[in-house]
Coordinates of C-alpha atoms in Angstrom, one line a residue:
X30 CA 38.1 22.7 8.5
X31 CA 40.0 20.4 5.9
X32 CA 37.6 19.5 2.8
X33 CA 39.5 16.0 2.6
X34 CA 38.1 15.7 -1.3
X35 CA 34.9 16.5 0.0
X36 CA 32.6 17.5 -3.2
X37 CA 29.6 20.2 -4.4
X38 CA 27.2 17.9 -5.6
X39 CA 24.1 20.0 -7.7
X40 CA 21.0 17.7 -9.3
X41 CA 19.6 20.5 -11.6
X42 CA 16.1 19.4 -12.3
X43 CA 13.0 20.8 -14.1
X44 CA 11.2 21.5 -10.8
X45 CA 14.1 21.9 -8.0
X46 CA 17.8 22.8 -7.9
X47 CA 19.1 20.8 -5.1
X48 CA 22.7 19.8 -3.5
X49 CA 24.6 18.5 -0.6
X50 CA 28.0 17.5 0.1
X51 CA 29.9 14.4 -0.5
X52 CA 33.1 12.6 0.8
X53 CA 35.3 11.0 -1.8
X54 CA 33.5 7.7 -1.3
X55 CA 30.2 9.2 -2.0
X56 CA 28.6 8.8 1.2
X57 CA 26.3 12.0 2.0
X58 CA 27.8 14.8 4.7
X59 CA 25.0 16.8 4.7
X60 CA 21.4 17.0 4.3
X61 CA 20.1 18.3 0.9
X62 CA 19.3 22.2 0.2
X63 CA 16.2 22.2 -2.6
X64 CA 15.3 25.8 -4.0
X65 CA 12.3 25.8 -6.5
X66 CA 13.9 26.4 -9.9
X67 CA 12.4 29.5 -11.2
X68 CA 10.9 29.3 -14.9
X69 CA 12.5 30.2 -17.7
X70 CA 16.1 30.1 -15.6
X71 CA 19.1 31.1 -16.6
X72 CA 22.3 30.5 -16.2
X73 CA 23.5 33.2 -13.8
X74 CA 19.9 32.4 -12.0
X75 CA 21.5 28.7 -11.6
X76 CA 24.7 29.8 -10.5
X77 CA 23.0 32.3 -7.9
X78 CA 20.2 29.1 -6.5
X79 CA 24.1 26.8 -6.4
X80 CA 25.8 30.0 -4.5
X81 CA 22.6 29.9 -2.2
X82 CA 23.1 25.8 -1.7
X83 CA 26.4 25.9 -0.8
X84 CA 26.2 28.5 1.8
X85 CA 27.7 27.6 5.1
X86 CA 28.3 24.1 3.6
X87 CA 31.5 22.1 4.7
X88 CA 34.2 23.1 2.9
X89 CA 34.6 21.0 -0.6
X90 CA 37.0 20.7 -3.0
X91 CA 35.2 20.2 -6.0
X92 CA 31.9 20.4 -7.9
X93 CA 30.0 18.2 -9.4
X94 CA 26.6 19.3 -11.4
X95 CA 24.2 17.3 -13.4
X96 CA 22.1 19.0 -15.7
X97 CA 18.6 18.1 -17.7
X98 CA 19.7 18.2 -21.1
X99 CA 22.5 17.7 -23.6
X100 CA 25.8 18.3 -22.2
X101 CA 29.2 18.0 -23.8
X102 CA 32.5 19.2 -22.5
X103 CA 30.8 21.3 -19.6
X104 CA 29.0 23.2 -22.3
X105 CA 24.9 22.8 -22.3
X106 CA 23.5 22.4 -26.0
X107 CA 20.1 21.7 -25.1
X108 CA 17.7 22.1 -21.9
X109 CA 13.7 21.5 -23.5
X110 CA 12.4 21.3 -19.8
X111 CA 14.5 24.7 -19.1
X112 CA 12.9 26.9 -22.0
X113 CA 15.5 25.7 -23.8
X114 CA 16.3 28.8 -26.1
X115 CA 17.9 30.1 -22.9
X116 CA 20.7 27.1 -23.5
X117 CA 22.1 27.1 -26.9
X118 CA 25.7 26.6 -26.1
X119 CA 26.3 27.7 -23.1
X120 CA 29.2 26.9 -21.6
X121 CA 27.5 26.3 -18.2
X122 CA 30.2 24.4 -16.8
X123 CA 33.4 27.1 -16.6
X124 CA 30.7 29.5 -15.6
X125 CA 29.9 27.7 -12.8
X126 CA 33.9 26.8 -11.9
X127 CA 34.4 30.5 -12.1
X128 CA 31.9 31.5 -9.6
X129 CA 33.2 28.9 -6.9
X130 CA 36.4 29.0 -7.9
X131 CA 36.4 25.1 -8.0
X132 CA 36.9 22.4 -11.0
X133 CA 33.6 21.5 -11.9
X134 CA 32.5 18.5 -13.9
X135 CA 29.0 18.9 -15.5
X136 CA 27.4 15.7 -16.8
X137 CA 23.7 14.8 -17.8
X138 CA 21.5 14.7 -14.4
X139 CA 20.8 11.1 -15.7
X140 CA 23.9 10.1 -16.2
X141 CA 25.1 11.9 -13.2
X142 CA 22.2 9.5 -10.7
X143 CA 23.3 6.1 -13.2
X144 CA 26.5 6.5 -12.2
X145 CA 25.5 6.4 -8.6
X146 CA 22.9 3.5 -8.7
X147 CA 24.5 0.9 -11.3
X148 CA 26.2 -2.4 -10.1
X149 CA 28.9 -1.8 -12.5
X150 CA 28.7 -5.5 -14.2
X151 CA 27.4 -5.8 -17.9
X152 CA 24.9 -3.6 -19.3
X153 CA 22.9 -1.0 -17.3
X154 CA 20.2 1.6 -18.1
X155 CA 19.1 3.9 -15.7
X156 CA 15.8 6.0 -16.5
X157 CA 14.6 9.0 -14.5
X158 CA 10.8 9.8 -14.3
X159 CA 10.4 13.4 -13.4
X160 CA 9.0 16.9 -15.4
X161 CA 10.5 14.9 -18.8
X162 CA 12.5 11.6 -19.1
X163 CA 16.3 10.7 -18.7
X164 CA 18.3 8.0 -19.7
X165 CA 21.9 6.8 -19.2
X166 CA 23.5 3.9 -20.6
X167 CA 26.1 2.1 -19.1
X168 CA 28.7 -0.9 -19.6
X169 CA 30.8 -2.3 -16.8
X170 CA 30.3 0.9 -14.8
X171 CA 31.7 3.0 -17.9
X172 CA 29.6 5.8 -19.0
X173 CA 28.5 5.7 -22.8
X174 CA 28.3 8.5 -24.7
X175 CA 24.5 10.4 -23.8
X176 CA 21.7 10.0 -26.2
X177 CA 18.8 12.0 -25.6
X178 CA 16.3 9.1 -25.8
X179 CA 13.8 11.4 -24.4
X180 CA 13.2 13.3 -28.0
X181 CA 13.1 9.7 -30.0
X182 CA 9.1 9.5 -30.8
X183 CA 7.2 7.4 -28.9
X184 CA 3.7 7.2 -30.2
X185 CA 1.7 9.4 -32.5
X186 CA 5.0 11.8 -33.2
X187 CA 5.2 12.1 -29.2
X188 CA 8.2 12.0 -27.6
X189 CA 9.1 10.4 -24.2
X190 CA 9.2 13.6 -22.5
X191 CA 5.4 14.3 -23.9
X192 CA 4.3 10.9 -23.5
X193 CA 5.3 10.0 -20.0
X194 CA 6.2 13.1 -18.4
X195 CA 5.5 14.8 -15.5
X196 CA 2.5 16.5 -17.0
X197 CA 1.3 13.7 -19.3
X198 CA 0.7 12.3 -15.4
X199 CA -0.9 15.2 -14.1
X200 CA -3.7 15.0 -17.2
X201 CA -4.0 11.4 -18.0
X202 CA -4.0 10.2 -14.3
X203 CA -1.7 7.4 -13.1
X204 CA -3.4 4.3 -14.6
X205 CA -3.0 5.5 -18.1
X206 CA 0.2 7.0 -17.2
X207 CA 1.2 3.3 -16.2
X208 CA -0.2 1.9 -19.3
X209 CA 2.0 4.4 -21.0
X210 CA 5.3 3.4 -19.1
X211 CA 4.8 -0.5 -19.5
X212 CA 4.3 0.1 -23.0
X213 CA 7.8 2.1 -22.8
X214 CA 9.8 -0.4 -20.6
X215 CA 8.7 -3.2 -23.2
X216 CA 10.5 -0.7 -25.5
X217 CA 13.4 0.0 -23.4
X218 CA 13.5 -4.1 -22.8
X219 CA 13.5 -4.5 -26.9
X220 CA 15.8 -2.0 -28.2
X221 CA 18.8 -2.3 -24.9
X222 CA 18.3 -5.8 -24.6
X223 CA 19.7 -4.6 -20.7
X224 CA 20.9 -6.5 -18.1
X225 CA 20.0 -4.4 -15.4
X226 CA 17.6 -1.5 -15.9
X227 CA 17.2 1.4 -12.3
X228 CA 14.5 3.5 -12.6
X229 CA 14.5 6.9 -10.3
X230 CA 12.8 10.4 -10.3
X231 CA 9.5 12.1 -8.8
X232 CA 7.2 10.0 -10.7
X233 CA 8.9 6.8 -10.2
X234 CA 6.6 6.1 -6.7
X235 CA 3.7 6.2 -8.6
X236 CA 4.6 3.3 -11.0
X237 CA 2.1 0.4 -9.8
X238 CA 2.7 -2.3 -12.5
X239 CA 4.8 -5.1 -12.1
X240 CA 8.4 -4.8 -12.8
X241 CA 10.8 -7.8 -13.7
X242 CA 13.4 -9.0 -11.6
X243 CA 16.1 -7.0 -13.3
X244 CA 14.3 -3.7 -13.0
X245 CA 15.1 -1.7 -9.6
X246 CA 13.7 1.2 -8.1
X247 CA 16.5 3.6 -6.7
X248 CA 15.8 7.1 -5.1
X249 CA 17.9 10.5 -5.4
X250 CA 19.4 10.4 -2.7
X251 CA 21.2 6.5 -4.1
X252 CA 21.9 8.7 -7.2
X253 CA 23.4 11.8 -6.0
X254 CA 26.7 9.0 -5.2
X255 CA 27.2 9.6 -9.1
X256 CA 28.6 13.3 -8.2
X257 CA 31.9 11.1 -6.6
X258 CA 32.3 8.9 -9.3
X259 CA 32.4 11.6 -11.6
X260 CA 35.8 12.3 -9.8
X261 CA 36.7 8.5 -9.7
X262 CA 40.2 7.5 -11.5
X263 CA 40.5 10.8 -13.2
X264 CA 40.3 9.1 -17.1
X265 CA 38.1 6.7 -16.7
X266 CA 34.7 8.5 -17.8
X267 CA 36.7 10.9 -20.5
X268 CA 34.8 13.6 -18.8
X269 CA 35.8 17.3 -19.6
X270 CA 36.8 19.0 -16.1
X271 CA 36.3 22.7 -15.8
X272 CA 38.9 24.7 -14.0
X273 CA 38.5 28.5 -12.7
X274 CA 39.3 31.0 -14.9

């Protein structure tokens, strides 16, 4: 069967490794696969849970992965909710394109879901509540170079990930745990001064304080459009593409 520009998309996360496949528009062909993501994975375990994914998966034509951590030109610098001294340059990108034998385009996982969700007018800011916290920051539906808010202290030399991650929710308990994230979006409202801010991830149902008008609540499967804008006019995001070897 033709792939028509069909696309691999992969959301590497700090709990699950999940995919499904895309048409060129974005629009979902098939339902997700979700594997566990074993601890303390590396990257040939992350290229054997994507070979699992795409198993007897309409045939695609390219790959796109977003990963939780600091990513620049397909090559992973950081990963702190991956036991992160198993990522210190590792050129996860060209390992995966080699495996598939596809180009692949590895972004953020934040960035990755921001490009999926934003409206593409002024400036956006997409957060992801999950095992630690992501960010990507947009203008006119052109991704910004990443910052990796999530290490920036947040209170008492706590970062974001420490402060409102996934285990900060499972000890506090989710009234503190929403005291702590409207303390954080009055932050995020300070220093972005946003027009639009999304907010996604496995945490983000259990938010029960009042959001402004310009805050939005999207869900994965809203992001996961971001792995076909990755391929959108080829230049457009300056993004490295990795071919097989």
């Amino acid at each position: 069967m033709a792939s028509s520009g069909n696309i691999l998309a992969i959301d590497i996360g700090g709990s699950h490794i999940k995919g499904t496949i895309l048409d060129p528009g974005g629009q979902q062909q098939t339902e997700y696969k979700k594997f566990l993501t074993p601890p303390h994975v590396t990257a040939p375990g992350v290229i054997d849970i994507i070979k699992q994914i795409e198993k007897d998966m309409p045939a695609y034509e390219k790959v796109s992965v977003g990963f939780p951590g600091y990513v620049r030109n397909g090559i992973v610098y950081t990963a702190p909710n991956l036991f992160t001294t198993n990522w210190k340059e590792v050129d996860l990108g060209q390992q995966i394109s080699n495996a598939l034998q596809k180009p692949v385009r590895l972004v953020n996982d934040a960035d990755q879901l921001g490009l999926g969700v934003v409206s593409g007018k002024g400036f956006e800011l997409a957060v992801t509540l999950g095992t630690g916290f992501g960010t990507a920051v947009l203008i006119d539906g052109y991704l910004l170079p990443h910052l990796e808010l999530a290490h920036h202290p947040i209170s008492k030399g706590r970062d974001y990930d420490v402060y409102i991650g996934a285990k900060a929710l499972e000890e506090e308990g989710k009234k503190k745990w929403n005291q702590r994230m409207s303390k954080v979006f009055a932050v995020l409202k300070t220093v972005f001064n946003y027009d639009r801010l999304y907010i996604g991830g496995g945490s983000a149902p259990k938010l029960t304080i009042p959001l402004d008008p310009n805050m939005h609540l999207f869900s994965n499967t809203d992001g996961i459009k971001g792995g076909a804008k990755l391929w959108e006019l080829e230049d457009k995001y300056h993004l490295s593409t990795n071919h097989p070897a």
